[in-house]
Amino acid sequence: SGQMGVVVASYEGEDKQVYHVAGVLIDGQFYRLRIRRITPKECFRLQGFPDWAFEAARKVSSNSQLYKQAGNSVTVPVIAAIAQKLKEIEEKDESFK
């Protein structure tokens, strides 16, 4: 029933067209987008680290280093889920033994 669209502003950059999403239009009402940078703690949480691990890292690292550490990690819950599925396949399939 409702309609939604994206409002895009553009301008010419040095050598290319640059686009910026300004907001969304829902049922004729414009909603300006406000995007914030997630905190280093949120980055650690998204990667599956417990808060105590973040607090320990924060004591010896700058925010810039914390972002890099979180960005260079692998998401532990995802790797654990993949490993579990591989284990299940191995247990069911005789060719793996």
Coordinates of C-alpha atoms in Angstrom, one line a residue:
S1 CA 0.0 0.0 0.0
G2 CA 2.8 2.4 0.9
Q3 CA 5.4 3.8 -1.5
M4 CA 9.0 4.3 -0.7
G5 CA 11.8 5.9 -2.7
V6 CA 15.4 7.0 -2.2
V7 CA 16.3 10.6 -2.6
V8 CA 19.8 11.0 -4.2
A9 CA 21.7 14.2 -4.6
S10 CA 24.6 14.2 -7.1
Y11 CA 27.4 16.6 -8.2
E12 CA 30.3 16.4 -10.5
G13 CA 33.6 15.4 -8.8
E14 CA 37.0 15.9 -10.3
D15 CA 36.7 13.1 -12.8
K16 CA 33.4 11.3 -12.0
Q17 CA 29.8 11.8 -10.9
V18 CA 29.5 11.6 -7.1
Y19 CA 26.2 10.4 -5.5
H20 CA 25.0 10.9 -2.0
V21 CA 21.9 9.4 -0.5
A22 CA 20.1 12.3 1.2
G23 CA 17.1 10.4 2.6
V24 CA 14.1 8.3 1.9
L25 CA 10.6 9.2 0.7
I26 CA 7.9 7.1 2.3
D27 CA 4.3 7.8 1.4
G28 CA 5.2 11.3 0.4
Q29 CA 7.0 12.1 3.6
F30 CA 10.7 12.8 3.4
Y31 CA 13.0 11.3 6.1
R32 CA 16.5 12.7 6.1
L33 CA 19.1 10.0 6.7
R34 CA 21.4 10.4 9.7
I35 CA 24.2 7.8 9.7
R36 CA 26.6 7.6 12.6
R37 CA 29.9 5.8 12.9
I38 CA 29.6 2.8 15.2
T39 CA 31.8 2.8 18.3
P40 CA 34.9 0.6 18.7
K41 CA 32.9 -1.3 21.4
E42 CA 30.1 -2.0 18.9
C43 CA 32.7 -3.2 16.3
F44 CA 34.0 -5.7 18.9
R45 CA 30.5 -6.9 19.7
L46 CA 29.6 -7.3 16.0
Q47 CA 32.7 -9.5 15.7
G48 CA 31.5 -11.7 18.6
F49 CA 33.9 -10.5 21.3
P50 CA 32.7 -10.2 24.9
D51 CA 32.8 -6.8 26.5
W52 CA 35.6 -7.8 28.9
A53 CA 37.9 -8.3 25.8
F54 CA 37.1 -4.9 24.5
E55 CA 37.7 -3.3 27.9
A56 CA 41.1 -5.0 28.1
A57 CA 42.1 -3.8 24.6
R58 CA 40.8 -0.3 25.3
K59 CA 43.3 0.1 28.2
V60 CA 46.2 -0.2 25.8
S61 CA 44.9 1.0 22.4
S62 CA 43.7 4.1 20.7
N63 CA 40.2 4.2 19.1
S64 CA 42.0 4.0 15.7
Q65 CA 43.8 0.8 16.7
L66 CA 40.6 -0.7 18.2
Y67 CA 38.8 -0.2 14.8
K68 CA 41.7 -1.9 13.0
Q69 CA 41.8 -4.8 15.5
A70 CA 38.1 -5.4 15.1
G71 CA 38.3 -5.0 11.3
N72 CA 41.1 -7.5 11.0
S73 CA 39.4 -10.2 13.1
V74 CA 37.2 -13.0 12.0
T75 CA 33.7 -13.3 13.4
V76 CA 34.0 -16.1 16.0
P77 CA 30.4 -17.2 16.1
V78 CA 30.4 -17.6 12.3
I79 CA 33.6 -19.6 12.3
A80 CA 32.2 -21.8 15.1
A81 CA 29.0 -22.4 13.1
I82 CA 30.9 -23.4 10.0
A83 CA 33.1 -25.7 12.0
Q84 CA 30.1 -27.3 13.6
K85 CA 28.5 -27.9 10.2
L86 CA 31.7 -29.4 8.8
K87 CA 31.8 -31.7 11.9
E88 CA 28.2 -32.8 11.3
I89 CA 29.0 -33.6 7.6
E90 CA 32.1 -35.5 8.5
E91 CA 30.1 -37.6 11.1
K92 CA 27.4 -38.4 8.5
D93 CA 29.6 -39.0 5.5
E94 CA 31.8 -42.1 5.6
S95 CA 34.1 -40.8 2.8
F96 CA 35.6 -38.3 5.3
K97 CA 36.8 -41.1 7.6

